[in-house]
Coordinates of C-alpha atoms and ligand atoms in Angstrom, one line a residue:
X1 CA 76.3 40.4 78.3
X2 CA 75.1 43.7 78.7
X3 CA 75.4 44.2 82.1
X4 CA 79.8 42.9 81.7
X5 CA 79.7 45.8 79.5
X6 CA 77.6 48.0 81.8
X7 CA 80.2 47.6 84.5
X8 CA 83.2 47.5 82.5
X9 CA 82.4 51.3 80.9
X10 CA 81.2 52.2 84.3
X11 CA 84.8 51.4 85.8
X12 CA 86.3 53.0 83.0
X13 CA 84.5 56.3 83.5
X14 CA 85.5 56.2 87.4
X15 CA 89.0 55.5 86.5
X16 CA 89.4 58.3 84.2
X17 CA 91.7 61.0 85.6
X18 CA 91.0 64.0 84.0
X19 CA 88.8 65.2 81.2
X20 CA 90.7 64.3 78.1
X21 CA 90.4 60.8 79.0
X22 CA 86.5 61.1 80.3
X23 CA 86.4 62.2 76.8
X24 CA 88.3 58.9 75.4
X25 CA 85.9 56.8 77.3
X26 CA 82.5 58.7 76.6
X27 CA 83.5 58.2 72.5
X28 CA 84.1 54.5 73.3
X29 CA 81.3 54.2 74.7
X30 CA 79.0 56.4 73.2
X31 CA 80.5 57.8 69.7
X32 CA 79.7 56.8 66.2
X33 CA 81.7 54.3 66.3
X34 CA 81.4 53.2 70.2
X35 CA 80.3 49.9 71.4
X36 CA 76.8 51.2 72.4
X37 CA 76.5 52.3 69.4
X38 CA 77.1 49.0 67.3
X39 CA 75.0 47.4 69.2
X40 CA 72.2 49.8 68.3
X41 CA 72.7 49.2 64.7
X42 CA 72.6 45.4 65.5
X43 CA 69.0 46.1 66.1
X44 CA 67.5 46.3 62.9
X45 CA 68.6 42.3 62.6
X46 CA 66.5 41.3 65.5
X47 CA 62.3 40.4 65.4
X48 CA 60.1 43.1 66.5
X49 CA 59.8 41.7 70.1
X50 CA 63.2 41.1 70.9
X51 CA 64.0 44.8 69.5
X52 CA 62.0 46.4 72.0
X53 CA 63.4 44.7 74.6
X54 CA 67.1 44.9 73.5
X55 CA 66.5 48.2 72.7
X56 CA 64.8 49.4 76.0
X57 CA 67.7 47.8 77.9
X58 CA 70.6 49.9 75.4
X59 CA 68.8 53.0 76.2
X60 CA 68.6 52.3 79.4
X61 CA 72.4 51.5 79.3
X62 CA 72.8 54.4 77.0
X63 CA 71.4 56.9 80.2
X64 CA 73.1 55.5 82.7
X65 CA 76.6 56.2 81.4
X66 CA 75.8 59.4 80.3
X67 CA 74.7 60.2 83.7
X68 CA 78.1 58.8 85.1
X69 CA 79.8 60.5 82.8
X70 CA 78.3 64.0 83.7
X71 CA 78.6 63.0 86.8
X72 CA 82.5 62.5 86.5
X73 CA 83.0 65.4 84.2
X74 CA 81.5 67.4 87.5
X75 CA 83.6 65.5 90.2
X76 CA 87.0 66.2 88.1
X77 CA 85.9 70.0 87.6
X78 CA 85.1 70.6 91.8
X79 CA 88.7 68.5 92.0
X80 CA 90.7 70.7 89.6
X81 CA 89.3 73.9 91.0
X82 CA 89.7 72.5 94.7
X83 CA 93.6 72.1 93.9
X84 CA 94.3 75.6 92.2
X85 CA 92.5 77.3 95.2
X86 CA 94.5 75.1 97.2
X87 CA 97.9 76.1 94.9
X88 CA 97.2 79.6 95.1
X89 CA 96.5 80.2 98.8
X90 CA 97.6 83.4 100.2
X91 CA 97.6 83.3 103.9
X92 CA 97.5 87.2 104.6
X93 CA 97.6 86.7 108.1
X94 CA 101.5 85.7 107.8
X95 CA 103.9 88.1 109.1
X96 CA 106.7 89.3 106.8
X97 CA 109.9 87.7 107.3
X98 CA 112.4 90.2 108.6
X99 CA 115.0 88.8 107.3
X100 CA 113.8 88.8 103.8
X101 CA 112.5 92.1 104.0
X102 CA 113.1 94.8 101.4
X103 CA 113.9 98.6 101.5
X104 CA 112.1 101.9 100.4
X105 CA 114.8 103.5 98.3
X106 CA 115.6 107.0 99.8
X107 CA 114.8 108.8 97.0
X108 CA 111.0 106.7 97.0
X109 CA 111.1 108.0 100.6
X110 CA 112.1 111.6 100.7
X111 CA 109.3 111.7 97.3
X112 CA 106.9 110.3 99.8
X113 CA 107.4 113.1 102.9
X114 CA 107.8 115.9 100.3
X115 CA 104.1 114.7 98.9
X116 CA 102.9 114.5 102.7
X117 CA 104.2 118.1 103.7
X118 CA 102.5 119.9 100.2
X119 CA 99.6 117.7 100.4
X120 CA 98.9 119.2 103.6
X121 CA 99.1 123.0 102.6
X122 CA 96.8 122.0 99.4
X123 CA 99.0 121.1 96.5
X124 CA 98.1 117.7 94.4
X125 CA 100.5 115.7 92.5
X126 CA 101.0 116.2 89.0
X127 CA 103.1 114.1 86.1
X128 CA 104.5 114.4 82.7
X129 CA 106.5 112.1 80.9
X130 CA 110.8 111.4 80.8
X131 CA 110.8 111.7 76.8
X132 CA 109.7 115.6 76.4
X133 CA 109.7 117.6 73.2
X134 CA 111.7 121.3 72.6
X135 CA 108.5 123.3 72.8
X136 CA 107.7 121.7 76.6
X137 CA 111.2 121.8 78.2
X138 CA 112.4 124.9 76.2
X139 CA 110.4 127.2 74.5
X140 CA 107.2 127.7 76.4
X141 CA 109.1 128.0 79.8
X142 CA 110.5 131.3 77.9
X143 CA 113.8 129.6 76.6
X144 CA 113.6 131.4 73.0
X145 CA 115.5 129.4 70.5
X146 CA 119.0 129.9 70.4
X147 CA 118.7 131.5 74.0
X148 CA 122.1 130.6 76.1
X149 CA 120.4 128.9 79.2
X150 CA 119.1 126.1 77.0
X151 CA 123.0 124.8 76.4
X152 CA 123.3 125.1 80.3
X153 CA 121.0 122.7 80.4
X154 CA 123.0 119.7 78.7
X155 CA 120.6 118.3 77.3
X156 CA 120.2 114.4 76.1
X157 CA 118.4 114.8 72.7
X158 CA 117.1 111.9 70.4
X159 CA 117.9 110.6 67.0
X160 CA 115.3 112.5 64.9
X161 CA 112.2 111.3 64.3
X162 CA 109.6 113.5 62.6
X163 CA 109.4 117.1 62.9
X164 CA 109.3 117.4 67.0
X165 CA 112.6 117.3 68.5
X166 CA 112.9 115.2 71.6
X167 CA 114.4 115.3 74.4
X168 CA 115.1 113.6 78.0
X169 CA 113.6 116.6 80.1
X170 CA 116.4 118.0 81.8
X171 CA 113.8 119.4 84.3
X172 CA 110.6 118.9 85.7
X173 CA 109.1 122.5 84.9
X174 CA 107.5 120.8 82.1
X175 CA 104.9 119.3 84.1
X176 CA 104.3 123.3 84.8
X177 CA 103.8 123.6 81.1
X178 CA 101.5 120.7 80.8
X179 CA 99.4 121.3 83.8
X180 CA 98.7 125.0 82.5
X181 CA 97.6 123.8 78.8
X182 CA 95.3 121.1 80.2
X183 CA 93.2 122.9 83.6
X184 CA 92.1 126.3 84.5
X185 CA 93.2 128.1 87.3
X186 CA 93.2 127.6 90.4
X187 CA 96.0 125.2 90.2
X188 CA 98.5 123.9 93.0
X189 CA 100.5 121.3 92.3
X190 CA 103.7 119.7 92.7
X191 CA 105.6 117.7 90.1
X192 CA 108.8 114.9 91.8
X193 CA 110.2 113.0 88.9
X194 CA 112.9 112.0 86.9
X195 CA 115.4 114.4 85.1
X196 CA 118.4 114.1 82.8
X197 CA 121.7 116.2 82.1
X198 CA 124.5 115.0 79.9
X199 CA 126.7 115.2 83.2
X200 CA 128.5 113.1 85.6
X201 CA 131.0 113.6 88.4
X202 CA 131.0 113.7 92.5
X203 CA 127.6 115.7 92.3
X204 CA 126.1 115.0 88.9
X205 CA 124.1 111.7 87.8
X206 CA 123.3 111.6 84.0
X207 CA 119.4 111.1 85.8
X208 CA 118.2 112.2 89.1
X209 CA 115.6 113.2 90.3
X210 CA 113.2 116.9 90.9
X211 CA 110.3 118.3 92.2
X212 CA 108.7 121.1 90.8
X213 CA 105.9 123.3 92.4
X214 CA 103.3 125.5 90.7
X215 CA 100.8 127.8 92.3
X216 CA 98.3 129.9 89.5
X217 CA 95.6 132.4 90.7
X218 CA 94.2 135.8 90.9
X219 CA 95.9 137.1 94.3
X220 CA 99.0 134.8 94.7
X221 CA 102.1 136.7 95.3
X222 CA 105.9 136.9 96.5
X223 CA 104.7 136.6 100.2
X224 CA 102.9 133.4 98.8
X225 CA 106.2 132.1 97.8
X226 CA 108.3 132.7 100.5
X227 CA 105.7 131.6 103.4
X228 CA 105.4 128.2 101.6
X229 CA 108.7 127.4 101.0
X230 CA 109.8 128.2 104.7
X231 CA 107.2 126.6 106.2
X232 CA 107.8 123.4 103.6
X233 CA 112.0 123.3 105.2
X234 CA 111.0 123.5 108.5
X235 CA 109.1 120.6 108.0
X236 CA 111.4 118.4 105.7
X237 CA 114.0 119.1 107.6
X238 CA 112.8 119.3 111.0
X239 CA 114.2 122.2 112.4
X240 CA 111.8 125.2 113.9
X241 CA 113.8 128.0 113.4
X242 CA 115.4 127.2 110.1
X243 CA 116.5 130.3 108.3
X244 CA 115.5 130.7 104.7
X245 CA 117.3 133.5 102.5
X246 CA 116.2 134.0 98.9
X247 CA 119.0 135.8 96.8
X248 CA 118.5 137.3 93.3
X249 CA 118.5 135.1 90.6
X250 CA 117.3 134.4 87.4
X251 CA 115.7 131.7 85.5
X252 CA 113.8 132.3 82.1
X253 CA 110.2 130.9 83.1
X254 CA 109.8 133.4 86.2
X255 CA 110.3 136.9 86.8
X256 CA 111.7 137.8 89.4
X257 CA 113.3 134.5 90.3
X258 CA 115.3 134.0 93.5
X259 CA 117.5 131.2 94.9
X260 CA 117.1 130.0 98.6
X261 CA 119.9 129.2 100.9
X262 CA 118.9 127.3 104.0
X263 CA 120.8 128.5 107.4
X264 CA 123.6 125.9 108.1
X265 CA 127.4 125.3 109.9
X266 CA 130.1 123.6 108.6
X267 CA 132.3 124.0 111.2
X268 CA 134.9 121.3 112.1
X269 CA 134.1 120.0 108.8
X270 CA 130.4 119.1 109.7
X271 CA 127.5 120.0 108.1
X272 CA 124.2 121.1 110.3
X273 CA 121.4 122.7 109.7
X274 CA 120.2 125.6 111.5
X275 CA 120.5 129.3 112.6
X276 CA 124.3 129.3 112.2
X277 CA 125.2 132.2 110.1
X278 CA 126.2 129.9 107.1
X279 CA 124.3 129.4 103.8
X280 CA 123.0 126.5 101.9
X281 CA 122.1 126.6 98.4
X282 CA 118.6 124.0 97.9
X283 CA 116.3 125.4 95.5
X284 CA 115.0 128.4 92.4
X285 CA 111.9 129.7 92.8
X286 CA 109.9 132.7 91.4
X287 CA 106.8 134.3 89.8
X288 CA 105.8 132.9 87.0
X289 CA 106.8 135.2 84.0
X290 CA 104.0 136.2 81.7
X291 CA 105.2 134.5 78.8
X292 CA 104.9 131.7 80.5
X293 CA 101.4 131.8 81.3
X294 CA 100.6 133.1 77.9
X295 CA 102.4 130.3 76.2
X296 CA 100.1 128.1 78.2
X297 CA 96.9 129.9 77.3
X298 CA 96.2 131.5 80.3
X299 CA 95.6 135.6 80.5
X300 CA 98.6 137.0 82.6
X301 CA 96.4 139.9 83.3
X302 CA 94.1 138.0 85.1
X303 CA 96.4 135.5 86.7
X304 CA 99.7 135.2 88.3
X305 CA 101.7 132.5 90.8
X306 CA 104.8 131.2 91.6
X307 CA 106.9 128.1 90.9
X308 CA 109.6 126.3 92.2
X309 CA 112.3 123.3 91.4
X310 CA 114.4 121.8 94.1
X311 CA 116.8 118.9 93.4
X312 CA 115.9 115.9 95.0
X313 CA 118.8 113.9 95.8
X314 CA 120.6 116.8 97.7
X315 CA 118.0 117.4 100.2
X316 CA 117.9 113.8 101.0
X317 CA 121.4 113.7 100.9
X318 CA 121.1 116.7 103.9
X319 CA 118.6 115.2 105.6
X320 CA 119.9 111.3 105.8
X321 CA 123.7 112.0 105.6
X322 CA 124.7 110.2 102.6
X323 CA 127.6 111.9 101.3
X324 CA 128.2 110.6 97.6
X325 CA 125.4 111.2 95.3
X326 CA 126.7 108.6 92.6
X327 CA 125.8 105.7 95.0
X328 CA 121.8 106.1 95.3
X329 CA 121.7 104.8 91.6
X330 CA 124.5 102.1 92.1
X331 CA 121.8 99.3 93.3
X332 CA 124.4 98.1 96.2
X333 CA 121.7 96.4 98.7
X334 CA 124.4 97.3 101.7
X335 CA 124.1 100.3 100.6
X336 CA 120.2 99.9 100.6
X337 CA 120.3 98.0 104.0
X338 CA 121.9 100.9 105.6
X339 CA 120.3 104.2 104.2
X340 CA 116.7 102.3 103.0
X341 CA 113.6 102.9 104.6
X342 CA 111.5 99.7 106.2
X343 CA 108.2 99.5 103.9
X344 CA 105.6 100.3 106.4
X345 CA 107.4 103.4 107.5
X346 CA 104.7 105.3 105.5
X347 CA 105.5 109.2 106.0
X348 CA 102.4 111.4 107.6
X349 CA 102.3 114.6 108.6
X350 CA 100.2 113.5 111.5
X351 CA 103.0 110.7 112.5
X352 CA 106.5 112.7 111.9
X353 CA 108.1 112.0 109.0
X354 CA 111.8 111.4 110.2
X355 CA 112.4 108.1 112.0
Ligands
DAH401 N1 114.0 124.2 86.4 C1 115.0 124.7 87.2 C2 116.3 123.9 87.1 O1 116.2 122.8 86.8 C3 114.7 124.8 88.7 C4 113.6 125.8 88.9 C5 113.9 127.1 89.2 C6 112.3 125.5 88.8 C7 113.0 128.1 89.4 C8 111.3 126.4 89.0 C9 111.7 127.7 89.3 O2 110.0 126.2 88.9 O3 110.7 128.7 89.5 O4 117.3 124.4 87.2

């Protein structure tokens, strides 16, 4: 009798499928209430010869489906773990499909070679966030309050909350601002991000895109400025001889401030770049005013630098010939298909950064 039931609970604890079920079987079995069990309570009825014996062999039976029950538990465990690995294979030996194959965004890309080109002369990237607050867009770049240039800037400001004012950054010199207040000088850094005006027409997106540069020391001047930026064109744009001009200019944060032209032709309606006697407006630069670097807790006796803010978009506009600024944020994937960048085209220095 024992041994119908020995086999019977055996075949039910090989036929259960997962572990809710072993678990079904092993109370049957094995519970208070399981059939084992009652049996063991049956014992107490029998003489003390025929106890021992009984009760040797429900013991025995007792082991032996715990054992197959462990024994189960283990096989549907290795199983279940066999068919995720199986499930979640990656082969990354595959190729990528080229016909399913995305695009870097142009603005990602020209980011990327701008990052290669400073990296190389020294500079490390910096960041600071979208949502900004008066005194780091405004009043510590020397924007006093109430100054005129801060409603040039038209600037996105939140619904008040608390006694900050906040703002979209409607530049990147922030990052300047933030870099200053949290290391000591030396610092060289550049700052690509997002930026917002209150503006929109054939050459202004309520958001696009800057990148600022900063340069703090004891010895960096004008010369500083100018060799960087020249030899930073040449390089973005490819072309040797490019002509640079800075012009007068003025900007609150730096003293003097300039604005650079890069040498270009328009003739017959077409735009090139190069020593052609016309001028293109790309970026504002300058030394960094004192009040600036006082604002930021650093000794504008001791230290000085230079800074710089180029828009984004129209370089890469220049250098890729895309003429209408309002479609790099429209998301049209022909539009992506044509001007994108293939993902492994990773921009170096050391490998030329045009295609
Ligand atoms: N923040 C300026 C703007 O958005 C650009 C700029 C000009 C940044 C001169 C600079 C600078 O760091 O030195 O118009």
């Amino acid at each position: 009798m024992l041994d119908a039931l020995k086999d019977e609970l055996l075949s039910q604890v090989n036929a259960a499928s997962d572990l809710a079920a072993l678990e079904e079987v092993r109370v049957t079995a094995l519970g208070k209430k399981g059939r084992i069990t009652g049996f063991m309570k049956e014992l107490g009825g029998l003489s003390p010869d025929e106890r021992r014996e009984r009760g040797q062999q429900l013991n025995a039976l007792k082991d032996e489906i715990a054992t197959a029950i462990d024994a189960r538990k283990a096989d549907l465990a290795r199983a279940h773990l066999e068919a995720r690995l199986a499930a979640e294979r990656i082969d990354v030996t595959l190729p990528t499909r080229p016909e399913t194959e995305g695009r870097i965004h142009p603005i990602s890309q020209t980011i990327d070679e701008m990052v290669a080109i400073f990296a190389e002369m020294g500079f490390s990237v910096a960041e600071g966030p979208d949502v900004e607050d008066d005194f780091h867009n405004f009043t510590a770049l020397n924007f006093p309050p109430g100054h005129p240039a801060r409603d040039m800037h038209d600037t996105f400001y939140l619904p008040d909350a608390g006694d900050k004012k906040m703002l979209l950054r409607t530049h990147t010199s922030p990052v300047q601002v933030r870099t200053m207040l949290n290391k000591k000088p030396p610092i060289r850094i550049i700052a690509p991000g997002r930026t917002y005006r209150s503006d929109y027409d054939m050459t202004h997106t309520p958001m696009f895109h800057q990148i600022e540069g900063l340069v703090i020391d004891e010895a960096t001047n004008m010369g500083h400025l100018k060799g960087c930026l020249i030899e930073f064109c040449r390089a973005f744009f490819d072309v040797d001889d490019l002509p640079l001009r800075f012009r007068p200019s003025f900007f609150p944060f730096t003293e003097p401030s300039a604005e650079v032209d890069i040498g270009c032709s328009r003739k017959g309606g077409e735009l090139k770049l190069g020593n052609y006697g016309d001028w293109l407006e790309i970026l504002g630069c300058g030394m960094v005013h004192p009040n600036v670097l006082e604002a930021c807790g650093i000794d504008s006796t001791k230290y000085q630098g230079f800074a710089f803010g180029m828009g984004i978009e129209r370089v890469a506009m220049l250098k890729y010939g895309i003429p209408d600024l309002r479609t790099f944020f429209e998301a049209d994937l022909r539009w992506l298909k044509h001007y994108g960048f293939v993902p492994l085209d990773v921009p170096s220095m050391a490998q030329g950064l045009t295609r």
